[in-house]
C-alpha cells in the first residue's frame, strides 16, 4: 500500500482543525445569538405587559364581570401591532379577560409561574408550552388607589436555530467560503513549509536517519557530547558515559547537572573552537576537542569529542619516546663507527697506547653518564630520552651538558612519564634549534632537573639565537612557529597544556642573538613515586 505523503497528511490535518474550529466557533456564535434574541424578547414582552397594564380601560373593566368584552379587542389589537404570540389579562380570581383563543375567555388559569404576579411582582420567565419554548413577562395591574386588580401576561415564542440564523444567511455563507478558502491556502503553505524544513523527507525517512545517527554516535570509539544553546544535552554516547561514569538517560538534562566541572558551555559564549586540550572532567583526565555548532551563521550548540588520556599518552609516547630512541640508535651507531675508525687509525699508525687511552676515556665518559642516569634519573623513559639527546648533540655539534646534581625520583601532581618525555623532549629540541640558528662556533645547552622538598624545577639554558618580543608573546599559540621546514608549531603549545594541567609555572628570559633561559617549576602536592 502506497504511503500518504507528509504534505497531504499535514493538509488533511490542517483542514480537520479548520473545520473543527469553524464548528466550535459557530456553536459559540449561535449560542450567543440565541441568548441575545432571548434577552431582546424578554425586554420586549415586559414593555408590552407594562403598556397594557397602564391602559385605563383595562384597569377599569378588569374589575367587572363582563369586562372582557371591552378588554379583548383592545389587547388583541395591541398583540397584532407588537407581534406578540399571546397577551393574557386576568383579574385577581385568575379569570381570563383577554386571550388569543376566544374559547378560553372567562376561564380560570392555573399556571404555577403566575403566583408571584398576584403579589405585585414584575418579572419574566421561560417555559415550555404546546407551541414550544416561550419567554413570558408578568406585570400587575394597579387601579387609581394603587391596589392590584389584575395581571397582564405577555409571551413570545423563542425562534428555532434555523429561524435565528435566517437573517444572517448571506453573512454565514460568505464567512464559510472565506474561512475554508483561507484554511486551504494556509494549510498548503504550512504543508510546503514543513516539508521544506524537513529537507523534503518523509517522517519515516527522518526516523531512519535519526536512528542511524544515534547508532553511529554510540558505535564511535571516541566520547561524544553535544549540547544546545540552552546547555541541554542532545547527544551523550555510550563511550562518553563510560569515561564519565554516567548511568541512565541524560538527554534533555542540563550538562552542568550531569558533569558539574565541564567546560563545554564555554565555547557557546566564546564562539571559538578549542583543540587538543587536556582537561579534568569528573575526576578523569581527557584530551578534548570542543567545537561550536553553527547553523546559518548562528551558534545553536556545541560538541565535545574526546579520548581517554591513557590512549593519547600511548600515542604521545609512540611519537616522542620511540621515535627519539630510534633516532638515538642511529646517532649512536654513527658515533661509534667514527670512534672505531679513530681507534683503527691509531693502531695502524702503531700508536697503541694512544688508542688504548682513547678507549678508556670514552669508556669512562659513557660509564659516568650511564651511572648518573641510572642513579639520579630513575624513570627509564626519561633517562633514555636524555641519553639520546646527548648523542644527538654530539652529532649536530652542540655541547649538551646535564648538570650532575640533577635528580628526578617522582613526578609532579597529575603528570606521568609521557608528560615528562614531551616536556623535556620539546625543551631540548627547541634549544638545539636555537643554537643551530646561530653562526657562533661554541654552542651549548645546559639542563638541570631538580627535585626538592617544596617541588620540582627544570632549568634549560642555551646560547642560541634567542627570541624577539613578538615571538615571546605568541610562544604558546597553537601552530605558531618561526622555524623553516615541516615544523608545525605545537611543541610549546603541548608544554603549555602540561603546565596548565599540573598548575606549573614557567619563566622565560631571552635576548635576541644572545640566548634563552627557561625555568619551569611545579609545586609539591603528591607526586607519583617512580
Short mmCIF file of C-alpha atoms in Angstrom, two decimals:
data_model
loop_
_atom_site.label_atom_id
_atom_site.label_comp_id
_atom_site.label_asym_id
_atom_site.label_seq_id
_atom_site.Cartn_x
_atom_site.Cartn_y
_atom_site.Cartn_z
CA UNK A 1 0.00 0.00 0.00
CA UNK A 2 1.39 3.37 -1.02
CA UNK A 3 2.15 5.69 1.90
CA UNK A 4 0.44 9.06 2.03
CA UNK A 5 2.86 11.96 1.62
CA UNK A 6 3.51 14.08 4.69
CA UNK A 7 2.36 17.11 2.70
CA UNK A 8 -1.11 15.61 2.24
CA UNK A 9 -1.19 14.45 5.86
CA UNK A 10 -0.48 17.97 7.04
CA UNK A 11 -3.07 19.36 4.61
CA UNK A 12 -5.77 16.96 5.81
CA UNK A 13 -4.92 17.53 9.47
CA UNK A 14 -4.98 21.29 8.97
CA UNK A 15 -8.35 21.10 7.25
CA UNK A 16 -9.78 18.99 10.07
CA UNK A 17 -8.51 21.58 12.54
CA UNK A 18 -10.06 24.38 10.46
CA UNK A 19 -13.43 22.60 10.22
CA UNK A 20 -13.47 21.77 13.93
CA UNK A 21 -12.55 25.37 14.73
CA UNK A 22 -15.40 26.58 12.48
CA UNK A 23 -17.83 24.19 14.17
CA UNK A 24 -16.78 25.25 17.68
CA UNK A 25 -16.80 28.92 16.73
CA UNK A 26 -20.18 28.59 15.07
CA UNK A 27 -21.63 26.90 18.15
CA UNK A 28 -20.36 29.71 20.33
CA UNK A 29 -21.71 32.38 17.96
CA UNK A 30 -25.10 30.68 17.58
CA UNK A 31 -25.42 30.30 21.35
CA UNK A 32 -24.60 33.98 21.78
CA UNK A 33 -27.12 35.00 19.08
CA UNK A 34 -29.85 32.92 20.74
CA UNK A 35 -29.07 34.47 24.13
CA UNK A 36 -29.25 37.97 22.65
CA UNK A 37 -32.53 37.10 20.95
CA UNK A 38 -33.96 35.72 24.19
CA UNK A 39 -32.91 38.81 26.12
CA UNK A 40 -34.46 41.03 23.47
CA UNK A 41 -37.77 39.13 23.64
CA UNK A 42 -37.79 39.35 27.45
CA UNK A 43 -37.38 43.11 27.35
CA UNK A 44 -39.98 43.46 24.59
CA UNK A 45 -42.50 41.28 26.42
CA UNK A 46 -42.01 43.24 29.63
CA UNK A 47 -42.51 46.56 27.79
CA UNK A 48 -45.77 45.34 26.18
CA UNK A 49 -47.05 43.99 29.51
CA UNK A 50 -46.44 47.28 31.26
CA UNK A 51 -48.08 49.17 28.40
CA UNK A 52 -51.23 47.05 28.60
CA UNK A 53 -51.33 47.32 32.41
CA UNK A 54 -51.39 51.14 32.13
CA UNK A 55 -54.39 51.35 29.75
CA UNK A 56 -57.34 52.97 31.66
CA UNK A 57 -59.96 50.75 30.02
CA UNK A 58 -58.03 47.65 31.12
CA UNK A 59 -57.75 48.93 34.70
CA UNK A 60 -61.49 49.80 34.79
CA UNK A 61 -63.10 46.81 33.10
CA UNK A 62 -60.85 44.09 34.62
CA UNK A 63 -62.89 44.63 37.79
CA UNK A 64 -66.22 44.00 36.02
CA UNK A 65 -67.79 40.65 35.23
CA UNK A 66 -68.35 41.37 31.54
CA UNK A 67 -65.27 43.49 31.20
CA UNK A 68 -63.68 41.03 28.76
CA UNK A 69 -65.91 42.41 26.02
CA UNK A 70 -64.05 45.71 26.22
CA UNK A 71 -60.59 44.43 27.08
CA UNK A 72 -60.34 41.64 24.49
CA UNK A 73 -60.49 43.88 21.36
CA UNK A 74 -58.02 46.38 22.81
CA UNK A 75 -55.48 43.68 23.80
CA UNK A 76 -55.81 41.79 20.52
CA UNK A 77 -55.17 44.98 18.61
CA UNK A 78 -52.01 45.61 20.65
CA UNK A 79 -50.91 41.97 20.21
CA UNK A 80 -51.23 42.31 16.45
CA UNK A 81 -49.35 45.58 16.36
CA UNK A 82 -46.39 44.33 18.51
CA UNK A 83 -46.35 40.78 17.04
CA UNK A 84 -46.68 39.11 20.41
CA UNK A 85 -47.62 35.45 20.37
CA UNK A 86 -50.16 36.00 23.11
CA UNK A 87 -51.33 38.56 25.67
CA UNK A 88 -53.42 37.38 28.61
CA UNK A 89 -55.23 39.67 31.06
CA UNK A 90 -56.60 38.18 34.31
CA UNK A 91 -58.41 39.56 37.34
CA UNK A 92 -57.46 38.68 40.90
CA UNK A 93 -59.52 35.42 40.69
CA UNK A 94 -57.37 34.38 37.69
CA UNK A 95 -60.27 34.67 35.32
CA UNK A 96 -59.08 35.41 31.80
CA UNK A 97 -60.35 38.73 30.35
CA UNK A 98 -58.13 38.61 27.27
CA UNK A 99 -56.65 35.63 25.41
CA UNK A 100 -55.68 34.75 21.78
CA UNK A 101 -58.16 31.83 21.95
CA UNK A 102 -61.76 33.10 22.39
CA UNK A 103 -62.92 29.81 23.92
CA UNK A 104 -60.64 30.44 26.92
CA UNK A 105 -62.15 33.80 27.74
CA UNK A 106 -63.83 33.68 31.14
CA UNK A 107 -61.95 30.55 32.19
CA UNK A 108 -59.53 30.29 35.12
CA UNK A 109 -55.78 29.98 34.63
CA UNK A 110 -53.81 27.54 36.78
CA UNK A 111 -50.25 28.39 35.74
CA UNK A 112 -47.70 27.86 38.52
CA UNK A 113 -45.38 30.66 37.41
CA UNK A 114 -48.18 33.24 37.74
CA UNK A 115 -48.40 33.16 41.55
CA UNK A 116 -45.84 35.91 42.23
CA UNK A 117 -47.54 38.23 39.72
CA UNK A 118 -50.60 38.39 42.04
CA UNK A 119 -48.40 39.80 44.79
CA UNK A 120 -47.46 42.97 42.88
CA UNK A 121 -44.29 41.48 41.35
CA UNK A 122 -42.99 42.24 37.84
CA UNK A 123 -40.75 39.56 36.31
CA UNK A 124 -40.04 37.33 33.29
CA UNK A 125 -39.80 33.57 32.92
CA UNK A 126 -39.14 30.87 30.30
CA UNK A 127 -41.43 27.90 29.96
CA UNK A 128 -42.28 25.13 27.51
CA UNK A 129 -45.83 25.10 26.17
CA UNK A 130 -47.83 23.44 23.44
CA UNK A 131 -46.34 25.75 20.80
CA UNK A 132 -42.78 25.46 22.07
CA UNK A 133 -40.47 27.32 24.45
CA UNK A 134 -41.51 30.87 25.17
CA UNK A 135 -40.41 33.78 27.33
CA UNK A 136 -43.17 35.48 29.32
CA UNK A 137 -43.44 38.80 31.15
CA UNK A 138 -45.74 39.27 34.17
CA UNK A 139 -46.90 42.72 35.32
CA UNK A 140 -49.57 43.58 37.94
CA UNK A 141 -52.50 45.89 37.06
CA UNK A 142 -52.89 48.63 39.65
CA UNK A 143 -56.02 50.89 39.99
CA UNK A 144 -56.12 54.58 40.91
CA UNK A 145 -55.89 53.69 44.61
CA UNK A 146 -52.66 51.70 43.98
CA UNK A 147 -54.43 48.41 44.64
CA UNK A 148 -53.76 45.40 42.46
CA UNK A 149 -56.79 44.45 40.41
CA UNK A 150 -55.32 42.02 37.89
CA UNK A 151 -52.28 40.67 35.98
CA UNK A 152 -51.01 41.04 32.40
CA UNK A 153 -49.05 38.18 30.82
CA UNK A 154 -47.21 38.70 27.50
CA UNK A 155 -45.48 35.78 25.76
CA UNK A 156 -43.14 35.40 22.77
CA UNK A 157 -42.10 32.04 21.35
CA UNK A 158 -38.33 31.56 21.06
CA UNK A 159 -37.30 31.05 17.42
CA UNK A 160 -35.50 27.88 16.35
CA UNK A 161 -31.82 27.93 15.41
CA UNK A 162 -32.72 27.98 11.75
CA UNK A 163 -35.06 30.93 12.24
CA UNK A 164 -32.46 32.76 14.37
CA UNK A 165 -29.83 32.47 11.66
CA UNK A 166 -32.16 33.25 8.76
CA UNK A 167 -31.33 36.95 8.90
CA UNK A 168 -27.59 36.15 8.77
CA UNK A 169 -27.77 33.59 5.96
CA UNK A 170 -25.72 35.59 3.45
CA UNK A 171 -23.08 36.58 6.00
CA UNK A 172 -22.75 32.97 7.19
CA UNK A 173 -22.28 31.65 3.64
CA UNK A 174 -19.62 34.21 2.81
CA UNK A 175 -17.87 33.65 6.14
CA UNK A 176 -17.71 29.90 5.49
CA UNK A 177 -16.40 30.43 1.96
CA UNK A 178 -13.68 32.84 3.08
CA UNK A 179 -12.73 30.77 6.15
CA UNK A 180 -12.46 27.48 4.26
CA UNK A 181 -10.53 29.15 1.42
CA UNK A 182 -8.07 30.71 3.87
CA UNK A 183 -7.81 27.36 5.67
CA UNK A 184 -6.99 25.53 2.42
CA UNK A 185 -4.40 28.11 1.34
CA UNK A 186 -2.89 28.29 4.83
CA UNK A 187 -2.76 24.51 5.07
CA UNK A 188 -0.97 24.26 1.72
CA UNK A 189 1.55 26.92 2.75
CA UNK A 190 2.11 25.22 6.11
CA UNK A 191 2.49 21.81 4.50
CA UNK A 192 5.01 23.11 1.95
CA UNK A 193 6.94 24.99 4.65
CA UNK A 194 7.15 21.95 6.93
CA UNK A 195 8.14 19.76 4.01
CA UNK A 196 10.93 22.19 3.15
CA UNK A 197 12.05 22.34 6.79
CA UNK A 198 12.28 18.53 6.77
CA UNK A 199 14.54 18.66 3.68
CA UNK A 200 11.77 17.15 1.53
CA UNK A 201 11.92 13.96 3.59
CA UNK A 202 9.04 11.87 4.84
CA UNK A 203 8.63 11.18 8.60
CA UNK A 204 9.74 7.55 8.23
CA UNK A 205 12.85 8.74 6.41
CA UNK A 206 13.62 11.22 9.19
CA UNK A 207 13.08 8.47 11.75
CA UNK A 208 15.51 6.20 9.93
CA UNK A 209 18.13 8.97 9.76
CA UNK A 210 17.74 9.69 13.48
CA UNK A 211 18.10 6.00 14.37
CA UNK A 212 21.17 5.67 12.13
CA UNK A 213 22.74 8.83 13.55
CA UNK A 214 22.16 7.68 17.13
CA UNK A 215 23.59 4.23 16.38
CA UNK A 216 26.62 5.83 14.73
CA UNK A 217 27.38 8.04 17.73
CA UNK A 218 27.07 5.12 20.13
CA UNK A 219 29.36 2.98 17.97
CA UNK A 220 32.15 5.58 17.94
CA UNK A 221 35.31 4.82 19.90
CA UNK A 222 35.61 8.47 20.94
CA UNK A 223 33.34 10.03 23.53
CA UNK A 224 30.86 12.48 22.03
CA UNK A 225 28.77 15.00 23.98
CA UNK A 226 26.65 17.70 22.33
CA UNK A 227 24.53 20.44 23.87
CA UNK A 228 22.13 23.04 22.51
CA UNK A 229 22.31 26.78 23.13
CA UNK A 230 20.43 26.34 26.43
CA UNK A 231 23.13 23.90 27.66
CA UNK A 232 20.76 20.92 27.39
CA UNK A 233 22.30 17.60 26.35
CA UNK A 234 21.35 16.42 22.85
CA UNK A 235 24.00 13.70 22.39
CA UNK A 236 25.76 11.61 25.04
CA UNK A 237 27.09 8.37 23.58
CA UNK A 238 27.99 5.17 25.43
CA UNK A 239 31.76 5.79 25.28
CA UNK A 240 31.25 9.17 26.94
CA UNK A 241 29.14 7.54 29.68
CA UNK A 242 31.93 5.01 30.32
CA UNK A 243 34.57 7.74 30.57
CA UNK A 244 32.47 9.98 32.79
CA UNK A 245 30.96 7.24 34.93
CA UNK A 246 27.45 8.33 34.00
CA UNK A 247 24.48 5.93 34.09
CA UNK A 248 20.94 6.22 32.79
CA UNK A 249 19.33 8.54 30.26
CA UNK A 250 20.66 12.10 30.31
CA UNK A 251 19.30 13.50 27.04
CA UNK A 252 17.48 16.77 27.71
CA UNK A 253 19.21 17.40 31.04
CA UNK A 254 21.45 20.41 31.70
CA UNK A 255 25.11 19.48 31.09
CA UNK A 256 26.13 21.16 34.38
CA UNK A 257 23.82 18.84 36.33
CA UNK A 258 25.43 15.75 34.79
CA UNK A 259 29.06 16.98 34.72
CA UNK A 260 29.43 19.93 37.13
CA UNK A 261 33.03 20.79 36.14
CA UNK A 262 32.52 20.62 32.37
CA UNK A 263 33.97 23.29 30.10
CA UNK A 264 31.78 22.54 27.11
CA UNK A 265 29.45 25.56 27.58
CA UNK A 266 32.47 27.88 27.31
CA UNK A 267 32.56 27.56 23.52
CA UNK A 268 28.90 28.66 23.34
CA UNK A 269 29.87 32.09 24.63
CA UNK A 270 33.39 32.40 23.22
CA UNK A 271 32.27 31.00 19.80
CA UNK A 272 35.80 29.65 19.36
CA UNK A 273 36.85 26.04 18.97
CA UNK A 274 39.37 24.52 21.39
CA UNK A 275 41.52 21.69 20.08
CA UNK A 276 43.78 19.13 21.77
CA UNK A 277 43.24 20.45 25.27
CA UNK A 278 43.83 18.29 28.31
CA UNK A 279 41.18 18.91 30.96
CA UNK A 280 39.86 17.18 34.07
CA UNK A 281 36.16 16.30 33.90
CA UNK A 282 34.55 14.13 36.52
CA UNK A 283 37.95 13.41 38.12
CA UNK A 284 39.20 11.97 34.84
CA UNK A 285 41.89 13.40 32.62
CA UNK A 286 40.87 13.59 28.99
CA UNK A 287 42.04 15.23 25.79
CA UNK A 288 39.17 17.19 24.33
CA UNK A 289 38.22 18.98 21.12
CA UNK A 290 35.35 21.38 21.77
CA UNK A 291 33.70 22.94 18.74
CA UNK A 292 30.73 25.33 18.45
CA UNK A 293 27.88 24.16 16.18
CA UNK A 294 26.96 26.86 13.68
CA UNK A 295 23.82 26.85 11.52
CA UNK A 296 23.13 29.71 9.09
CA UNK A 297 25.61 31.93 10.91
CA UNK A 298 24.08 31.34 14.36
CA UNK A 299 25.60 29.28 17.19
CA UNK A 300 22.99 26.64 18.07
CA UNK A 301 25.08 24.42 20.32
CA UNK A 302 28.47 22.85 20.95
CA UNK A 303 30.00 19.39 20.65
CA UNK A 304 32.90 17.80 22.51
CA UNK A 305 34.87 14.89 21.07
CA UNK A 306 37.41 13.40 23.44
CA UNK A 307 39.59 10.40 24.18
CA UNK A 308 40.81 8.77 27.35
CA UNK A 309 44.20 10.19 28.44
CA UNK A 310 45.78 6.71 28.51
CA UNK A 311 45.32 6.21 24.79
CA UNK A 312 46.54 9.69 23.97
CA UNK A 313 49.56 9.19 26.22
CA UNK A 314 50.43 5.99 24.40
CA UNK A 315 50.29 7.84 21.11
CA UNK A 316 52.46 10.61 22.56
CA UNK A 317 54.97 8.06 23.72
CA UNK A 318 54.96 6.50 20.28
CA UNK A 319 55.53 9.88 18.64
CA UNK A 320 58.17 11.17 21.07
CA UNK A 321 59.83 8.40 23.07
CA UNK A 322 60.03 5.63 20.48
CA UNK A 323 60.93 7.99 17.68
CA UNK A 324 63.58 9.58 19.88
CA UNK A 325 65.06 6.19 20.75
CA UNK A 326 65.22 5.19 17.10
CA UNK A 327 66.98 8.44 16.35
CA UNK A 328 69.32 7.81 19.29
CA UNK A 329 70.27 4.37 17.97
CA UNK A 330 71.00 5.86 14.59
CA UNK A 331 73.13 8.61 16.10
CA UNK A 332 75.00 6.20 18.40
CA UNK A 333 75.66 3.86 15.52
CA UNK A 334 77.13 6.73 13.52
CA UNK A 335 79.11 7.94 16.56
CA UNK A 336 80.58 4.53 17.35
CA UNK A 337 81.54 3.98 13.74
CA UNK A 338 83.54 7.20 13.88
CA UNK A 339 85.14 6.11 17.16
CA UNK A 340 86.05 2.70 15.72
CA UNK A 341 87.62 4.38 12.72
CA UNK A 342 89.66 6.58 15.05
CA UNK A 343 90.85 3.57 17.09
CA UNK A 344 91.66 1.60 13.94
CA UNK A 345 93.68 4.52 12.58
CA UNK A 346 95.74 4.85 15.76
CA UNK A 347 96.51 1.13 15.77
CA UNK A 348 97.58 1.20 12.11
CA UNK A 349 99.92 4.06 12.92
CA UNK A 350 101.42 1.97 15.70
CA UNK A 351 100.18 4.26 18.44
CA UNK A 352 98.64 1.55 20.58
CA UNK A 353 99.00 3.44 23.83
CA UNK A 354 97.11 6.43 22.42
CA UNK A 355 94.41 4.06 21.10
CA UNK A 356 94.10 2.38 24.49
CA UNK A 357 93.89 5.74 26.26
CA UNK A 358 91.17 6.85 23.83
CA UNK A 359 89.18 3.69 24.57
CA UNK A 360 89.46 4.18 28.35
CA UNK A 361 88.46 7.83 28.02
CA UNK A 362 85.33 7.02 26.05
CA UNK A 363 84.51 4.14 28.39
CA UNK A 364 84.78 6.33 31.49
CA UNK A 365 82.67 9.07 29.93
CA UNK A 366 79.98 6.60 28.94
CA UNK A 367 80.02 4.82 32.30
CA UNK A 368 79.81 8.14 34.12
CA UNK A 369 76.79 9.20 32.09
CA UNK A 370 75.08 5.83 32.50
CA UNK A 371 75.73 5.78 36.25
CA UNK A 372 74.29 9.30 36.59
CA UNK A 373 71.18 8.42 34.63
CA UNK A 374 70.70 5.14 36.49
CA UNK A 375 71.05 6.61 39.99
CA UNK A 376 69.65 10.14 39.61
CA UNK A 377 67.01 9.71 36.91
CA UNK A 378 65.02 6.66 37.90
CA UNK A 379 62.49 6.58 35.07
CA UNK A 380 63.80 4.61 32.09
CA UNK A 381 61.85 6.64 29.53
CA UNK A 382 63.21 9.97 30.74
CA UNK A 383 66.74 8.55 31.10
CA UNK A 384 66.59 7.08 27.60
CA UNK A 385 65.41 10.41 26.23
CA UNK A 386 68.33 12.27 27.85
CA UNK A 387 70.78 9.65 26.58
CA UNK A 388 69.50 10.04 23.03
CA UNK A 389 69.75 13.84 23.26
CA UNK A 390 73.39 13.59 24.39
CA UNK A 391 74.21 11.54 21.29
CA UNK A 392 72.23 13.87 19.03
CA UNK A 393 74.03 16.91 20.43
CA UNK A 394 77.39 15.38 19.52
CA UNK A 395 76.18 14.71 16.00
CA UNK A 396 74.98 18.28 15.35
CA UNK A 397 77.93 19.91 17.07
CA UNK A 398 76.22 21.24 20.19
CA UNK A 399 77.64 20.79 23.66
CA UNK A 400 74.79 19.30 25.73
CA UNK A 401 75.57 19.49 29.43
CA UNK A 402 73.37 17.76 32.00
CA UNK A 403 74.12 19.09 35.47
CA UNK A 404 75.23 16.10 37.55
CA UNK A 405 73.33 17.44 40.56
CA UNK A 406 70.07 16.84 38.68
CA UNK A 407 67.62 14.38 40.22
CA UNK A 408 64.18 13.06 39.34
CA UNK A 409 62.66 10.49 41.72
CA UNK A 410 58.94 11.25 41.27
CA UNK A 411 56.61 13.20 39.03
CA UNK A 412 54.62 16.35 39.84
CA UNK A 413 50.88 16.02 40.50
CA UNK A 414 48.81 14.84 37.51
CA UNK A 415 51.92 14.25 35.39
CA UNK A 416 53.48 10.97 34.29
CA UNK A 417 56.48 9.76 32.27
CA UNK A 418 54.76 10.55 28.98
CA UNK A 419 54.22 14.18 30.00
CA UNK A 420 57.88 14.48 31.02
CA UNK A 421 59.06 12.94 27.73
CA UNK A 422 57.00 15.52 25.83
CA UNK A 423 58.12 18.37 28.12
CA UNK A 424 61.87 17.65 28.15
CA UNK A 425 61.96 16.49 24.53
CA UNK A 426 60.45 19.73 23.22
CA UNK A 427 62.51 21.98 25.51
CA UNK A 428 65.79 20.33 24.48
CA UNK A 429 64.95 20.23 20.76
CA UNK A 430 63.95 23.91 20.83
CA UNK A 431 67.28 24.73 22.47
CA UNK A 432 69.17 22.71 19.84
CA UNK A 433 67.32 24.51 17.03
CA UNK A 434 68.09 27.89 18.60
CA UNK A 435 71.79 27.01 18.70
CA UNK A 436 71.84 25.78 15.10
CA UNK A 437 70.26 29.08 14.02
CA UNK A 438 73.42 30.96 15.10
CA UNK A 439 76.83 31.10 13.44
CA UNK A 440 78.95 31.09 16.59
CA UNK A 441 81.48 28.27 16.92
CA UNK A 442 80.81 27.23 20.51
CA UNK A 443 77.22 26.22 21.00
CA UNK A 444 75.96 24.83 24.27
CA UNK A 445 72.77 23.74 26.01
CA UNK A 446 72.70 23.20 29.76
CA UNK A 447 69.95 21.27 31.60
CA UNK A 448 69.23 20.94 35.28
CA UNK A 449 66.39 18.93 36.80
CA UNK A 450 65.89 19.48 40.50
CA UNK A 451 63.56 17.78 42.97
CA UNK A 452 63.34 19.45 46.35
CA UNK A 453 61.01 19.23 49.32
CA UNK A 454 58.79 22.04 48.01
CA UNK A 455 58.61 20.88 44.41
CA UNK A 456 60.33 20.30 41.08
CA UNK A 457 62.37 22.68 38.93
CA UNK A 458 63.64 22.36 35.36
CA UNK A 459 66.18 24.86 34.07
CA UNK A 460 67.38 24.81 30.46
CA UNK A 461 69.77 27.41 29.07
CA UNK A 462 71.26 27.88 25.62
CA UNK A 463 73.37 30.44 23.78
CA UNK A 464 71.21 30.25 20.69
CA UNK A 465 69.53 32.91 18.64
CA UNK A 466 67.03 33.93 21.32
CA UNK A 467 63.59 35.42 20.77
CA UNK A 468 62.14 38.73 19.69
CA UNK A 469 59.38 40.44 21.69
CA UNK A 470 56.66 39.38 19.23
CA UNK A 471 57.80 35.75 19.42
CA UNK A 472 57.67 35.81 23.22
CA UNK A 473 54.00 36.95 23.14
CA UNK A 474 52.95 34.15 20.80
CA UNK A 475 55.15 31.38 22.14
CA UNK A 476 52.21 29.24 23.33
CA UNK A 477 49.92 29.80 20.30
CA UNK A 478 48.92 26.60 18.56
CA UNK A 479 50.56 26.35 15.12
CA UNK A 480 52.84 29.38 15.59
CA UNK A 481 56.47 28.75 14.62
CA UNK A 482 59.46 30.73 13.41
CA UNK A 483 61.30 27.68 12.10
CA UNK A 484 61.64 26.68 8.50
CA UNK A 485 60.73 23.25 7.21
CA UNK A 486 57.98 20.92 8.37
CA UNK A 487 57.70 22.18 11.95
CA UNK A 488 54.06 22.51 12.95
CA UNK A 489 54.41 24.86 15.92
CA UNK A 490 52.80 22.58 18.51
CA UNK A 491 55.74 21.86 20.86
CA UNK A 492 55.32 24.88 23.14
CA UNK A 493 51.53 24.52 22.94
CA UNK A 494 51.88 20.98 24.32
CA UNK A 495 54.13 22.32 27.07
CA UNK A 496 51.50 24.96 27.89
CA UNK A 497 48.83 22.25 28.27
CA UNK A 498 51.11 20.23 30.56
CA UNK A 499 51.77 23.28 32.73
CA UNK A 500 48.07 24.09 32.88
CA UNK A 501 47.17 20.53 33.81
CA UNK A 502 49.60 20.41 36.72
CA UNK A 503 49.43 24.08 37.83
CA UNK A 504 53.03 24.56 36.73
CA UNK A 505 54.80 27.86 36.19
CA UNK A 506 57.28 28.95 33.52
CA UNK A 507 59.65 31.89 33.50
CA UNK A 508 61.34 32.94 30.27
CA UNK A 509 64.43 35.11 29.92
CA UNK A 510 65.69 35.66 26.40
CA UNK A 511 67.75 38.13 24.40
CA UNK A 512 67.97 38.30 20.65
CA UNK A 513 71.25 36.81 19.35
CA UNK A 514 72.39 36.06 22.92
CA UNK A 515 70.40 33.12 24.23
CA UNK A 516 67.45 31.89 26.25
CA UNK A 517 66.88 30.59 29.77
CA UNK A 518 63.66 28.78 30.68
CA UNK A 519 62.76 27.91 34.27
CA UNK A 520 59.81 25.59 34.85
CA UNK A 521 58.59 24.82 38.37
CA UNK A 522 55.93 22.59 39.91
CA UNK A 523 54.76 22.85 43.49
CA UNK A 524 54.73 19.64 45.52
CA UNK A 525 51.42 18.15 46.45
CA UNK A 526 51.61 14.45 45.85
CA UNK A 527 53.74 13.06 43.09
CA UNK A 528 53.73 9.59 41.63
CA UNK A 529 56.67 7.61 43.01
CA UNK A 530 58.89 6.01 40.38
#
